[in-house]
Short mmCIF file of C-alpha atoms and ligand atoms in Angstrom, two decimals:
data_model
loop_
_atom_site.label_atom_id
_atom_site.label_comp_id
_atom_site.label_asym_id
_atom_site.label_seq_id
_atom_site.Cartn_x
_atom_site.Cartn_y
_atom_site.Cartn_z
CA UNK A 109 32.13 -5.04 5.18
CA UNK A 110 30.38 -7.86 7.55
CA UNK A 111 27.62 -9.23 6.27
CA UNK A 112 24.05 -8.21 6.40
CA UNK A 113 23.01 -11.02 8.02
CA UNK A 114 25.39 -10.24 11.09
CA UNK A 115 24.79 -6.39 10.62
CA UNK A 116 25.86 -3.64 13.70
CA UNK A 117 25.90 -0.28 14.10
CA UNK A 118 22.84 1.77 12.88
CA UNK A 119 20.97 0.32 9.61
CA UNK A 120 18.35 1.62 7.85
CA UNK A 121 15.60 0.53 5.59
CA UNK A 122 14.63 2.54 2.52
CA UNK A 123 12.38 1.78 -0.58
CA UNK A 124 14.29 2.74 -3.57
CA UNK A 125 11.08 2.18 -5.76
CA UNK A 126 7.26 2.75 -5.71
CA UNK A 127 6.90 1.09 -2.16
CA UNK A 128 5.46 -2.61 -1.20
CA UNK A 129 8.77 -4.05 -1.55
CA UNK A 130 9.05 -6.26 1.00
CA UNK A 131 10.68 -3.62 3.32
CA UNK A 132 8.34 -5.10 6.60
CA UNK A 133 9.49 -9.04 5.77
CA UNK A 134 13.48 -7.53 5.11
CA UNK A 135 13.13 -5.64 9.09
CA UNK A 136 11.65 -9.06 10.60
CA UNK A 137 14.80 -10.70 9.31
CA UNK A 138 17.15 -7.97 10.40
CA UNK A 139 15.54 -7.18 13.54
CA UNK A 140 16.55 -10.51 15.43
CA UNK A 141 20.08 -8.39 16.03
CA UNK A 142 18.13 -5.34 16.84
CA UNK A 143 18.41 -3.25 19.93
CA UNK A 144 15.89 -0.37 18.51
CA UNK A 145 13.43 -0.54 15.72
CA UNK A 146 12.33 2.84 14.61
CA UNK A 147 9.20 3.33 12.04
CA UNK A 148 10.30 7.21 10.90
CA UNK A 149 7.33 8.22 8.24
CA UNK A 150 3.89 7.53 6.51
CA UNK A 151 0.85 6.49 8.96
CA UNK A 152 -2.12 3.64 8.05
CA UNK A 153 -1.28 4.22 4.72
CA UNK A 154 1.88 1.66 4.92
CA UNK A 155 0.92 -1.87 4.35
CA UNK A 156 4.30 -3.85 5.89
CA UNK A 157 3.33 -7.82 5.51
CA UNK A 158 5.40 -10.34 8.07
CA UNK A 159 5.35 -13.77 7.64
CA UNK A 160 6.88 -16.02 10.50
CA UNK A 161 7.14 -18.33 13.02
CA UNK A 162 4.20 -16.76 14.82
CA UNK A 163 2.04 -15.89 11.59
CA UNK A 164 1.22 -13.90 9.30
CA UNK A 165 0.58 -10.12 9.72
CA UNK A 166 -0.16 -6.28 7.69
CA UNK A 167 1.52 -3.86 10.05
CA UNK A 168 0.27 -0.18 9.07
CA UNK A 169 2.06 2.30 12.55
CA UNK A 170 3.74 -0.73 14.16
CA UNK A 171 7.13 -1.41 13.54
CA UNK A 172 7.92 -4.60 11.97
CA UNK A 173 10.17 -5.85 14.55
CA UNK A 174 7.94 -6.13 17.26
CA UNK A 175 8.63 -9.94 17.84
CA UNK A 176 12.04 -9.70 18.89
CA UNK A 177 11.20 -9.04 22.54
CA UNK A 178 14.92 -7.92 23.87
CA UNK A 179 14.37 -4.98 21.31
CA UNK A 180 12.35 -1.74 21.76
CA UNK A 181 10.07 -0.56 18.82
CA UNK A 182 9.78 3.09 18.46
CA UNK A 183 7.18 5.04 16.26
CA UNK A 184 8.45 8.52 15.85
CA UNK A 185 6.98 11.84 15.59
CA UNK A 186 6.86 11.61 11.94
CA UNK A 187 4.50 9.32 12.06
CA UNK A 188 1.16 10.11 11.56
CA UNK A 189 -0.34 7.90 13.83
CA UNK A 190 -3.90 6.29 13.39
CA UNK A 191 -4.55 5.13 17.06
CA UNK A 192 -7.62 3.22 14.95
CA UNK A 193 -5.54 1.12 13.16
CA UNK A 194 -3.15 0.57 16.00
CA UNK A 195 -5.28 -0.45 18.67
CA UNK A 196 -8.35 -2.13 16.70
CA UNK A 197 -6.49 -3.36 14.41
CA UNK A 198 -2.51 -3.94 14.87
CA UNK A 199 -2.74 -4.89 18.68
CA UNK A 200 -5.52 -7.33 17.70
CA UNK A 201 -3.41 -9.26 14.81
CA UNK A 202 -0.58 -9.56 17.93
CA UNK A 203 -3.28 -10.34 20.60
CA UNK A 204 -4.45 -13.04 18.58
CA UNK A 205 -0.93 -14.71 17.86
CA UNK A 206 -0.05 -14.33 21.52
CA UNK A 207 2.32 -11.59 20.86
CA UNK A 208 3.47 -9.08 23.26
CA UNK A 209 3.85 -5.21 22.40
CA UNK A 210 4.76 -4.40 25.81
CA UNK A 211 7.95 -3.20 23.98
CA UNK A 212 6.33 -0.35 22.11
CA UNK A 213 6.82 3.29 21.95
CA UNK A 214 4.93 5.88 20.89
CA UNK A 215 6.62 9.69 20.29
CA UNK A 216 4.09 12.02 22.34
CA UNK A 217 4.76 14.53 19.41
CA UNK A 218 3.75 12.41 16.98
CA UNK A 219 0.62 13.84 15.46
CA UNK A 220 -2.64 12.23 15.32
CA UNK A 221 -4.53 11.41 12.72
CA UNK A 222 -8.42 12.17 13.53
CA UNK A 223 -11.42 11.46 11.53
CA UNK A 224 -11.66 13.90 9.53
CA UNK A 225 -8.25 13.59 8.14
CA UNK A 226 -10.06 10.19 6.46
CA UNK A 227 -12.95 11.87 5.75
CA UNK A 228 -11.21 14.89 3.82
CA UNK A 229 -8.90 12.43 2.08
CA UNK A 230 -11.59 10.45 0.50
CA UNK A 231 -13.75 14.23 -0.09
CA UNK A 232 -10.82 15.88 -1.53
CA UNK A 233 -9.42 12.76 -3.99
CA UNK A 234 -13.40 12.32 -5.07
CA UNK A 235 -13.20 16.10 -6.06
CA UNK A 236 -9.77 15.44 -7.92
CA UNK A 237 -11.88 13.95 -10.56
CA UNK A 238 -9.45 13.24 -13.55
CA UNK A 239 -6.08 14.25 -11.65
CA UNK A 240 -6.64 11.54 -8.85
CA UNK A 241 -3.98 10.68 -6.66
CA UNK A 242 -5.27 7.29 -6.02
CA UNK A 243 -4.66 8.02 -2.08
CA UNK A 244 -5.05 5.40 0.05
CA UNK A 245 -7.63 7.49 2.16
CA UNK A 246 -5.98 6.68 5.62
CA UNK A 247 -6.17 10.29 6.14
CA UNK A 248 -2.06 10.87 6.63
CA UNK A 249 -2.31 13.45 3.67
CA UNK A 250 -4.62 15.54 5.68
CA UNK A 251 -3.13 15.08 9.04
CA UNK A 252 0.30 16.29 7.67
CA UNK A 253 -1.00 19.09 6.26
CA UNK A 254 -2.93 19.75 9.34
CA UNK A 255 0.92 19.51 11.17
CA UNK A 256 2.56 21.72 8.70
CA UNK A 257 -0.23 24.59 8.89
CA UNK A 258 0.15 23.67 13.03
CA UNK A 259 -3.51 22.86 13.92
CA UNK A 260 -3.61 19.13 14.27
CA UNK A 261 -3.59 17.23 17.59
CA UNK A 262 -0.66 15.10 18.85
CA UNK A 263 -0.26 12.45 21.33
CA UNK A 264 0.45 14.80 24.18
CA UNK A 265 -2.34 16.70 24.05
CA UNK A 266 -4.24 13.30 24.60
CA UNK A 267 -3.27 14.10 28.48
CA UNK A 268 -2.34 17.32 29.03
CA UNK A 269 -6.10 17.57 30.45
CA UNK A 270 -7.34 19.87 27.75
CA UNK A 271 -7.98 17.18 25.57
CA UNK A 272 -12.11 17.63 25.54
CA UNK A 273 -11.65 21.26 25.15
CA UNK A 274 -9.31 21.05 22.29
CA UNK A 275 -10.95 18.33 20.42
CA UNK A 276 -13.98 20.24 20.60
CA UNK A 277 -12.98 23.13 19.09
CA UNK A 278 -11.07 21.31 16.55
CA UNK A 279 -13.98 18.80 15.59
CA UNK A 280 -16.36 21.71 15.27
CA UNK A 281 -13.71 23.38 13.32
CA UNK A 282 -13.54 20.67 10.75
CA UNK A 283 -17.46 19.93 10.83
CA UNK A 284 -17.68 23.13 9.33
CA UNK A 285 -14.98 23.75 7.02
CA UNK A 286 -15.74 20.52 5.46
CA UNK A 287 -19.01 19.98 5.66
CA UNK A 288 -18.64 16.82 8.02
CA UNK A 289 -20.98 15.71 10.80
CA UNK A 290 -18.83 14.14 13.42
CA UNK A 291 -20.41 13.58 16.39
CA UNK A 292 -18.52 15.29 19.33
CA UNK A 293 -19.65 13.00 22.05
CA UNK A 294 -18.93 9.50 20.59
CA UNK A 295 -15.22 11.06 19.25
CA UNK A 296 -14.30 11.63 22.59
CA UNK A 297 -15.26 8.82 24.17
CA UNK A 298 -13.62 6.63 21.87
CA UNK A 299 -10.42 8.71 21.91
CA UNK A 300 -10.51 8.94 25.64
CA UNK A 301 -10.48 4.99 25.63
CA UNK A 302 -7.77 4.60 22.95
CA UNK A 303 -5.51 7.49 25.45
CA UNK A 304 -5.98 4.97 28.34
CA UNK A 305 -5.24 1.78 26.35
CA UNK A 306 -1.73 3.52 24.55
CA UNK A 307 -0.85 5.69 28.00
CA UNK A 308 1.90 3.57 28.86
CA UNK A 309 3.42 3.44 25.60
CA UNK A 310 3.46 7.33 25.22
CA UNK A 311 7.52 8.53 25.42
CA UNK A 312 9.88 11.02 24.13
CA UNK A 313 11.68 8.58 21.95
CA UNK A 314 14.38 10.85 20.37
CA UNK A 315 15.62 10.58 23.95
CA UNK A 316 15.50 6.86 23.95
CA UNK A 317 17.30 6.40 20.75
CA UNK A 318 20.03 8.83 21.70
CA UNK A 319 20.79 6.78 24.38
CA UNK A 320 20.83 3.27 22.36
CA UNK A 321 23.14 5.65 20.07
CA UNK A 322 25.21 6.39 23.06
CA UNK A 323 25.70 2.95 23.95
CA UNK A 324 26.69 1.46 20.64
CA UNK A 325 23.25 -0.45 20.43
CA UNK A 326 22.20 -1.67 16.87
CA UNK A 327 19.39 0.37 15.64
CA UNK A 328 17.49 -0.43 12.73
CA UNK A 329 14.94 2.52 10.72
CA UNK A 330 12.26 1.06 9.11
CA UNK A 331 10.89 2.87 6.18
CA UNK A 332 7.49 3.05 5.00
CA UNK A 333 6.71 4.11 1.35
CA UNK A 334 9.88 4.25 -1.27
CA UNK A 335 11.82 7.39 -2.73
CA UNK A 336 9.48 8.00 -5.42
CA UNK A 337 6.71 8.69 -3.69
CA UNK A 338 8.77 11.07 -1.49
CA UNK A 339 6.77 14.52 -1.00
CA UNK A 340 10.11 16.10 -2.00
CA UNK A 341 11.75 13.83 -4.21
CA UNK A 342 8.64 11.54 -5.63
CA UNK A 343 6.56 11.99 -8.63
CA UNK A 344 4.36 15.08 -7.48
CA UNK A 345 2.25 15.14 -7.05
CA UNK A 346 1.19 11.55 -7.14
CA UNK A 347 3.43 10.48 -4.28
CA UNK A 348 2.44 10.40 -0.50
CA UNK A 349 3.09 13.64 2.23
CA UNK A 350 6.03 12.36 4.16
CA UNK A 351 10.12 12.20 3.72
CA UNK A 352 10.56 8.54 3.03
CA UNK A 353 14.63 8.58 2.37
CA UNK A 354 17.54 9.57 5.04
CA UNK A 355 15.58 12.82 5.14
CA UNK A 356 13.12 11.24 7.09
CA UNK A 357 14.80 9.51 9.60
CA UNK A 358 16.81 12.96 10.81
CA UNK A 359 13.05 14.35 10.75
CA UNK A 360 11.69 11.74 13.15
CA UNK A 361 14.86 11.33 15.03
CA UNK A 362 17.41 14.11 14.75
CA UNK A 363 19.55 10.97 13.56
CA UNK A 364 22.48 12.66 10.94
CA UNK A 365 22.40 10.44 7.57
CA UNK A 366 25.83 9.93 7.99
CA UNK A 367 25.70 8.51 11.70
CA UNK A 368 23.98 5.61 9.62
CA UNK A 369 26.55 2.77 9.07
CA UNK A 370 24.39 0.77 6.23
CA UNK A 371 21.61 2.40 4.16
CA UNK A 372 19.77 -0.49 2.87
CA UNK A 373 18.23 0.16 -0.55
CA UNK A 374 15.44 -2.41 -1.23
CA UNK A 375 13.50 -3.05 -4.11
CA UNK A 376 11.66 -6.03 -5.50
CA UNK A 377 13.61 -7.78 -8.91
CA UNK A 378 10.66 -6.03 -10.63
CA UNK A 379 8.48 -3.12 -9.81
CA UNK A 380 5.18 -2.36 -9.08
CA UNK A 381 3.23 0.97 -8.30
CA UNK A 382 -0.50 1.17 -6.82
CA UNK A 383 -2.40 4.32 -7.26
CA UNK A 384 -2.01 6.83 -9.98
CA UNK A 385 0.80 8.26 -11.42
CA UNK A 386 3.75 7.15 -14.16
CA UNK A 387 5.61 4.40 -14.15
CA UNK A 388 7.77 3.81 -17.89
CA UNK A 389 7.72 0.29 -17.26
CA UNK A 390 4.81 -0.51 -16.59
CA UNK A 391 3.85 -4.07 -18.28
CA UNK A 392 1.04 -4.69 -20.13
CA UNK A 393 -0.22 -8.11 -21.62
CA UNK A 394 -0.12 -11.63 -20.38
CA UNK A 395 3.23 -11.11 -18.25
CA UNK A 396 1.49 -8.35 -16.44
CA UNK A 397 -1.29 -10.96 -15.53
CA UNK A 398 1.28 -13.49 -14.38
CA UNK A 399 3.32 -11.45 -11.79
CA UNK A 400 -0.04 -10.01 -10.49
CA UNK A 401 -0.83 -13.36 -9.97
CA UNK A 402 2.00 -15.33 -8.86
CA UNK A 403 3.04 -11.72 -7.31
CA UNK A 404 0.07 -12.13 -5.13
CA UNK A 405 0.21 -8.01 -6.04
CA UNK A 406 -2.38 -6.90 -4.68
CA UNK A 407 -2.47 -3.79 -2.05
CA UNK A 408 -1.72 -4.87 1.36
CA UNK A 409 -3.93 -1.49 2.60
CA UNK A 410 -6.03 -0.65 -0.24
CA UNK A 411 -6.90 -4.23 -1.73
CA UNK A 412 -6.33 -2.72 -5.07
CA UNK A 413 -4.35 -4.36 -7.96
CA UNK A 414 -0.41 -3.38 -8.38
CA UNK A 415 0.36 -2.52 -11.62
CA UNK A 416 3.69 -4.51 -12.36
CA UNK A 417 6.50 -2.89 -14.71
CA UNK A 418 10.04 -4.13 -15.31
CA UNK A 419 12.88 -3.42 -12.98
CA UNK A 420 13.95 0.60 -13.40
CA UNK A 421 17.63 0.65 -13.14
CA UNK A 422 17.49 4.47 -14.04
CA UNK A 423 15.41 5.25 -10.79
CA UNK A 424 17.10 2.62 -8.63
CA UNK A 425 20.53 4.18 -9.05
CA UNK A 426 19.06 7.60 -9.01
CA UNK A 427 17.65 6.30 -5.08
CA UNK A 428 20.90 4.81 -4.09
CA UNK A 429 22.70 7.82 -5.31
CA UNK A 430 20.18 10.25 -3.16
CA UNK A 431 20.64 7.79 -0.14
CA UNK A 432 24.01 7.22 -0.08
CA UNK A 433 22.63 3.53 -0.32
CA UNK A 434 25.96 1.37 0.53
CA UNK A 435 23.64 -2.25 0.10
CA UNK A 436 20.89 -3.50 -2.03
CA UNK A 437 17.95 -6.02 -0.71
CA UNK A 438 16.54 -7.50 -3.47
CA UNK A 439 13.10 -9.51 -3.38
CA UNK A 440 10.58 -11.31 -4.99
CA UNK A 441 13.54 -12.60 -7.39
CA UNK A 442 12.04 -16.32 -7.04
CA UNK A 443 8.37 -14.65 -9.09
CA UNK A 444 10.80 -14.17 -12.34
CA UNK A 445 11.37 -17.80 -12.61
CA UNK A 446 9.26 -19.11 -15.73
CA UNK A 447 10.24 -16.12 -17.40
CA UNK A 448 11.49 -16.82 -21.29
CA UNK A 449 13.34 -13.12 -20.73
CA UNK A 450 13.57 -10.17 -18.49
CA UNK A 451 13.16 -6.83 -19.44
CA UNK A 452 15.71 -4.37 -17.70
CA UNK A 453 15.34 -0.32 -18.25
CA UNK A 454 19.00 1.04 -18.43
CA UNK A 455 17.62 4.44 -19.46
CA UNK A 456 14.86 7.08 -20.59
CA UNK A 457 14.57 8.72 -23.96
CA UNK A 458 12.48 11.66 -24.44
CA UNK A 459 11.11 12.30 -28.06
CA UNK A 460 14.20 10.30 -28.93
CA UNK A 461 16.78 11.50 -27.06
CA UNK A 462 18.62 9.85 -24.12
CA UNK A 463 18.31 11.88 -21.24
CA UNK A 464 20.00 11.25 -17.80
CA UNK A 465 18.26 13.25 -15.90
CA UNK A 466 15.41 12.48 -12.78
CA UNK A 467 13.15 14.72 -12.11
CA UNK A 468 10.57 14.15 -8.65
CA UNK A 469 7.30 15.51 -11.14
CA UNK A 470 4.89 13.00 -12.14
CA UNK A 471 4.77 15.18 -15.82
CA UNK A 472 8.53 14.59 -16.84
CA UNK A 473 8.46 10.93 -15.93
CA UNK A 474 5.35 10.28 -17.66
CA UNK A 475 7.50 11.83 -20.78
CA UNK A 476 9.88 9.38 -20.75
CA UNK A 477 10.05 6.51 -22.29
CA UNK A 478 12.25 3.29 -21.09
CA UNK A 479 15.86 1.88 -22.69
CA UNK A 480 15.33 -1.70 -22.19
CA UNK A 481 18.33 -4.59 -22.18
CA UNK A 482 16.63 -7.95 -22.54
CA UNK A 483 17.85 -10.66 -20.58
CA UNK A 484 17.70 -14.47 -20.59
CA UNK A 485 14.99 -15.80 -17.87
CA UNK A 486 15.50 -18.63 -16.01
CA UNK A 487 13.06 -21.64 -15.58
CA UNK A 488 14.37 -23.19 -12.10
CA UNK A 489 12.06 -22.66 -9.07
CA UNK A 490 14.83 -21.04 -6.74
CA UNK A 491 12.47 -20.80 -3.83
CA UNK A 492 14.75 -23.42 -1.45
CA UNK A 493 17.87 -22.18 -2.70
CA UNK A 494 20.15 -20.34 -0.05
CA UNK A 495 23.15 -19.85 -1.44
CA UNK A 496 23.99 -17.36 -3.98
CA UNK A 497 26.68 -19.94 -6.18
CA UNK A 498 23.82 -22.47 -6.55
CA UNK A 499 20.84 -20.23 -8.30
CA UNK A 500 20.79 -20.52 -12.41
CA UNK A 501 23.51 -18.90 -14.23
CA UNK A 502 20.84 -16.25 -15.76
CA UNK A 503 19.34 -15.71 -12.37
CA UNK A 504 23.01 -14.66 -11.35
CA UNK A 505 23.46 -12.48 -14.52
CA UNK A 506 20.40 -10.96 -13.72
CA UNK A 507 21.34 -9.93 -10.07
CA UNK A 508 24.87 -8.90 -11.17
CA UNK A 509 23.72 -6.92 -14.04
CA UNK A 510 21.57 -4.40 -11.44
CA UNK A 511 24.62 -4.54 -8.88
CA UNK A 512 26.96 -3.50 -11.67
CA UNK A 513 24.60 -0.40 -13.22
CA UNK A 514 23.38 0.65 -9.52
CA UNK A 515 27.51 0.12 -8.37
CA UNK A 516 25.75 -1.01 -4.95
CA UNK A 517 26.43 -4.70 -4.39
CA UNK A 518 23.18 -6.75 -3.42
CA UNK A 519 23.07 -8.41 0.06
CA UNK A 520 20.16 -9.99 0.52
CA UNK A 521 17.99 -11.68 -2.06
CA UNK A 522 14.94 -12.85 -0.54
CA UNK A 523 13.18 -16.05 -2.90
CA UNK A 524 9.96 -16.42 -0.31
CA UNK A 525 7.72 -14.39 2.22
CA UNK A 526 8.34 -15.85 5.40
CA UNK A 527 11.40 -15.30 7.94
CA UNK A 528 14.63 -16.57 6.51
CA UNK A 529 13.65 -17.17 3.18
CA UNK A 530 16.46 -15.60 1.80
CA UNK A 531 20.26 -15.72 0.30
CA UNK A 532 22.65 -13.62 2.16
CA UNK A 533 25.51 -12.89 -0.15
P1 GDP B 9 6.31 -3.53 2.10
O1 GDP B 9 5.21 -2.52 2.10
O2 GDP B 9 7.56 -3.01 1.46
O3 GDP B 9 6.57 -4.08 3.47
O4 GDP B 9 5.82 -4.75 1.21
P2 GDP B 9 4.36 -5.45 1.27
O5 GDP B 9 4.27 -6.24 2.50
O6 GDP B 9 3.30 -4.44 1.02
O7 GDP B 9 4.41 -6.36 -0.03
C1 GDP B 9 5.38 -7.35 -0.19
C2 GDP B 9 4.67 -8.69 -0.44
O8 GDP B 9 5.57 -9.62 -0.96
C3 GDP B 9 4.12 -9.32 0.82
O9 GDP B 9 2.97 -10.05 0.52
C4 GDP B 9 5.25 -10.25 1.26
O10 GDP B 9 4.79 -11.33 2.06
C5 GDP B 9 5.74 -10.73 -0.07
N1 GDP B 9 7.18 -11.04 -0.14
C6 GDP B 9 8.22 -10.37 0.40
N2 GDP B 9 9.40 -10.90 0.02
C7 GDP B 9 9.10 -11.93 -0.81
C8 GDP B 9 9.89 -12.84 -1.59
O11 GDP B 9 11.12 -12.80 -1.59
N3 GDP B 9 9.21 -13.75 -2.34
C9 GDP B 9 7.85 -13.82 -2.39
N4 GDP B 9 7.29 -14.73 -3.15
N5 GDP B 9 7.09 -12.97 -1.67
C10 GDP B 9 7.70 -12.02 -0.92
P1 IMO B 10 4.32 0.72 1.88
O1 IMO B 10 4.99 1.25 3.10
C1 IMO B 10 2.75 1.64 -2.09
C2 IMO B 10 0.70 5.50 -2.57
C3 IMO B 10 -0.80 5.48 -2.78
C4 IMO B 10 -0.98 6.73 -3.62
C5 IMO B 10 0.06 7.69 -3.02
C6 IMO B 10 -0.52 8.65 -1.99
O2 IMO B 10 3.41 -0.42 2.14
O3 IMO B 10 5.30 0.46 0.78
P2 IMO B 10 -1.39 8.39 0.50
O4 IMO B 10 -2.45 7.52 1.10
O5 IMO B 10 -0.04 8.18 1.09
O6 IMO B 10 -1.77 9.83 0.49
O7 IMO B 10 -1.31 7.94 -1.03
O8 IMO B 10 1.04 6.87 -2.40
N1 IMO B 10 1.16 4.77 -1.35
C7 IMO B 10 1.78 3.59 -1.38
N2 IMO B 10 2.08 2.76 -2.41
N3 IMO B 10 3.14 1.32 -0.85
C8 IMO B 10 2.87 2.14 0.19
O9 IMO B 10 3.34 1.92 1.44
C9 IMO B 10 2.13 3.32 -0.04
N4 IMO B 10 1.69 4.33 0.74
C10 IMO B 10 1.10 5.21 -0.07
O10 IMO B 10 -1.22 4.33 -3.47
O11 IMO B 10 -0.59 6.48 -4.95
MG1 MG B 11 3.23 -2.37 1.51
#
């Protein structure tokens, strides 16, 4: 197989973890050979950090190869989009670094997320009382379900010249039902503004990235979220309301998983989950202090602290296998140098027994209890290195250790945030 860093055909980028992996700074570095850059799932709630020549940036609905100007972005009707956080916030990060988005394209099915979807996320977690998700209160929850049970809007009806009329009757609707006091007048004259600023971007993007498909381009799916906080396959319920594995991609794109040439499973050389829910190994102590602090893990959304926990080989394989993952990204290795050992979870034991099975429920996981190997750390910073022979002999057991368990081989190890920072092997 050619290597990742000359990639062609149709790649895609999947979290096989609890999400914030570095999947936004792993599609900046692929995207230079990009023809199409597709954003499939999740809305606002997505936190995708870039760091490169033109700055630094927290992408939310815009797909994280926006810079590379021959390409065309595409945000699919899977996403829920906030046209708050694009236009107020997104187009204001690029406006300020002089960066174009004249490239961008927005599904008009995509549905909308409105409001109220915010409102009712924060209402309905703060009613959750003990059995929190720990949403991050974008909203994208609410606007699915609003999708699903067919009553939200969608970027189409932002011009089909029924748009007062509908948003009416859906913001009086919602007033109601939830008790809200939204303000008809001042919702549609924002939203009327926001149709006339995204207007040109509006397309039917399936159609777009059939044709790219037709012509041999190199497309490249950019995942939000990770597989365990899949709606299907994730911890329920403490995972998020979208498909965020292959599943996703056919939903946004009518794209077949096996029409994609390299699933790219990526997870960080440890883990770390934000919100509530299980996670077996979850640190505790003075180590969990350190990588939230050399980590810099803390929410690129939410602001909230990520709880670290050693690397999970048992759910990392059980991703890959899902995926059909054919290559592993691996990041954040160069935070694991200091380390006296790693801790590596080669599998669960319930009430003492080994058991081999996954299960997507937040209860079973929290039952089980890791199977830890303990490796030798390294001390080295590896932070300049670039090639895969000269990183410490531990740092090479460690990375050959997950490759051999997983039986995916690693790609790309990434030792620093910005653009290039990384060891293609
Ligand atoms: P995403 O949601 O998967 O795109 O990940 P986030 O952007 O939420 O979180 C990843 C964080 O790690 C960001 O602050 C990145 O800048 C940073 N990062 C990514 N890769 C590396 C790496 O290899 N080393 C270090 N030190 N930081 C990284
Ligand atoms: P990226 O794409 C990490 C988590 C939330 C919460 C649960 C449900 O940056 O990796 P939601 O707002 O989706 O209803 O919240 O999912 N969550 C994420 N955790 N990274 C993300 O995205 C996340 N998006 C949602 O913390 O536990
Ligand atoms: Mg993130």
């Amino acid at each position: 197989m050619i290597s990742l860093k000359n990639w062609q055909g149709i790649a895609a980028v999947i979290g096989v973890d609890w999400g914030d992996s570095g999947k936004g700074r792993l599609v900046d570095d692929l995207a230079v050979r990009a023809h199409i850059i597709a954003r499939y799932n999740g809305g606002a709630n997505t936190g995708h950090t870039v760091k490169n020549k033109y700055g630094k940036f927290a992408f939310h609905i815009m797909p994280s190869g926006i810079f590379n100007k021959k390409a065309t972005c595409l945000v699919g009707r899977g996403v829920a989009i906030d046209l708050e956080s694009l236009i107020e916030d997104e187009f204001e990060q690029l406006k300020k670094a002089k960066v174009s988005w004249k490239n961008l394209k927005v599904d008009e099915q995509a549905s909308l997320v409105m409001p109220w979807h915010k409102m009712r996320d924060g209402i309905r977690e703060e009613l959750r009382g003990g059995g929190k998700i720990g949403t991050t209160r974008r909203g994208v929850g609410p606007a699915y379900a609003d999708r699903v049970e067919r009553s939200g809007l969608r970027v189409k009806d932002l011009y089909d010249g029924k748009f007062a009329e509908k948003l009416k009757e859906e913001l009086e609707f919602q007033n109601k039902i939830y008790d809200l006091t939204l303000p008809y007048k001042e919702v549609l004259a924002k939203y009327t503004n926001y149709a006339k600023i995204i207007k040109p971007l509006v397309a039917r993007t399936i159609l777009i990235l059939k044709e790219a498909q037709k012509a041999r381009k190199n497309i490249l799916f950019e995942g939000a979220q990770a597989y365990f906080l899949d709606i299907d396959f994730g911890t329920y319920p403490c995972v998020t309301s979208s498909n965020t594995g292959v599943l996703g991609i056919w939903r946004s794109f009518e794209i077949y998983p096996t029409d994609i040439n390299h699933v790219i499973g990526i997870t960080k050389a440890y883990m770390t989950r934000v919100g509530k829910g299980p996670m077996p190994t979850k640190i505790e102590g003075s180590q969990r202090e350190v990588i939230i602090e050399k980590g810099g893990e803390i929410g690129t959304t939410s602001g909230r602290i990520r709880d670290p926990g050693w690397l999970d080989l048992v759910l990392v394989k059980a991703a890959c296998g899902a995926n059909k993952v054919n290559r592993l990204a691996l990041t954040k290795i160069d935070i694991l140098s200091g380390f006296k050992n790693i801790k590596i979870c080669v599998g669960y034991k319930i009430n003492g027994k080994a058991v081999d099975y996954v299960s997507g429920d937040a209860a079973y996981l929290s039952w089980c209890k890791p199977v830890y190997e303990t490796l030798p750390g390294w001390q080295e910073d590896i932070s300049q290195i670039r090639d895969f022979k000269k990183l410490p002999k531990n740092a090479q057991n460690y990375i050959r250790k997950i490759e051999k368990f997983v039986g995916v081989p690693i790609e790309f190890i990434s030792v620093g945030p910005q653009r290039g920072e990384v060891i293609y092997v």
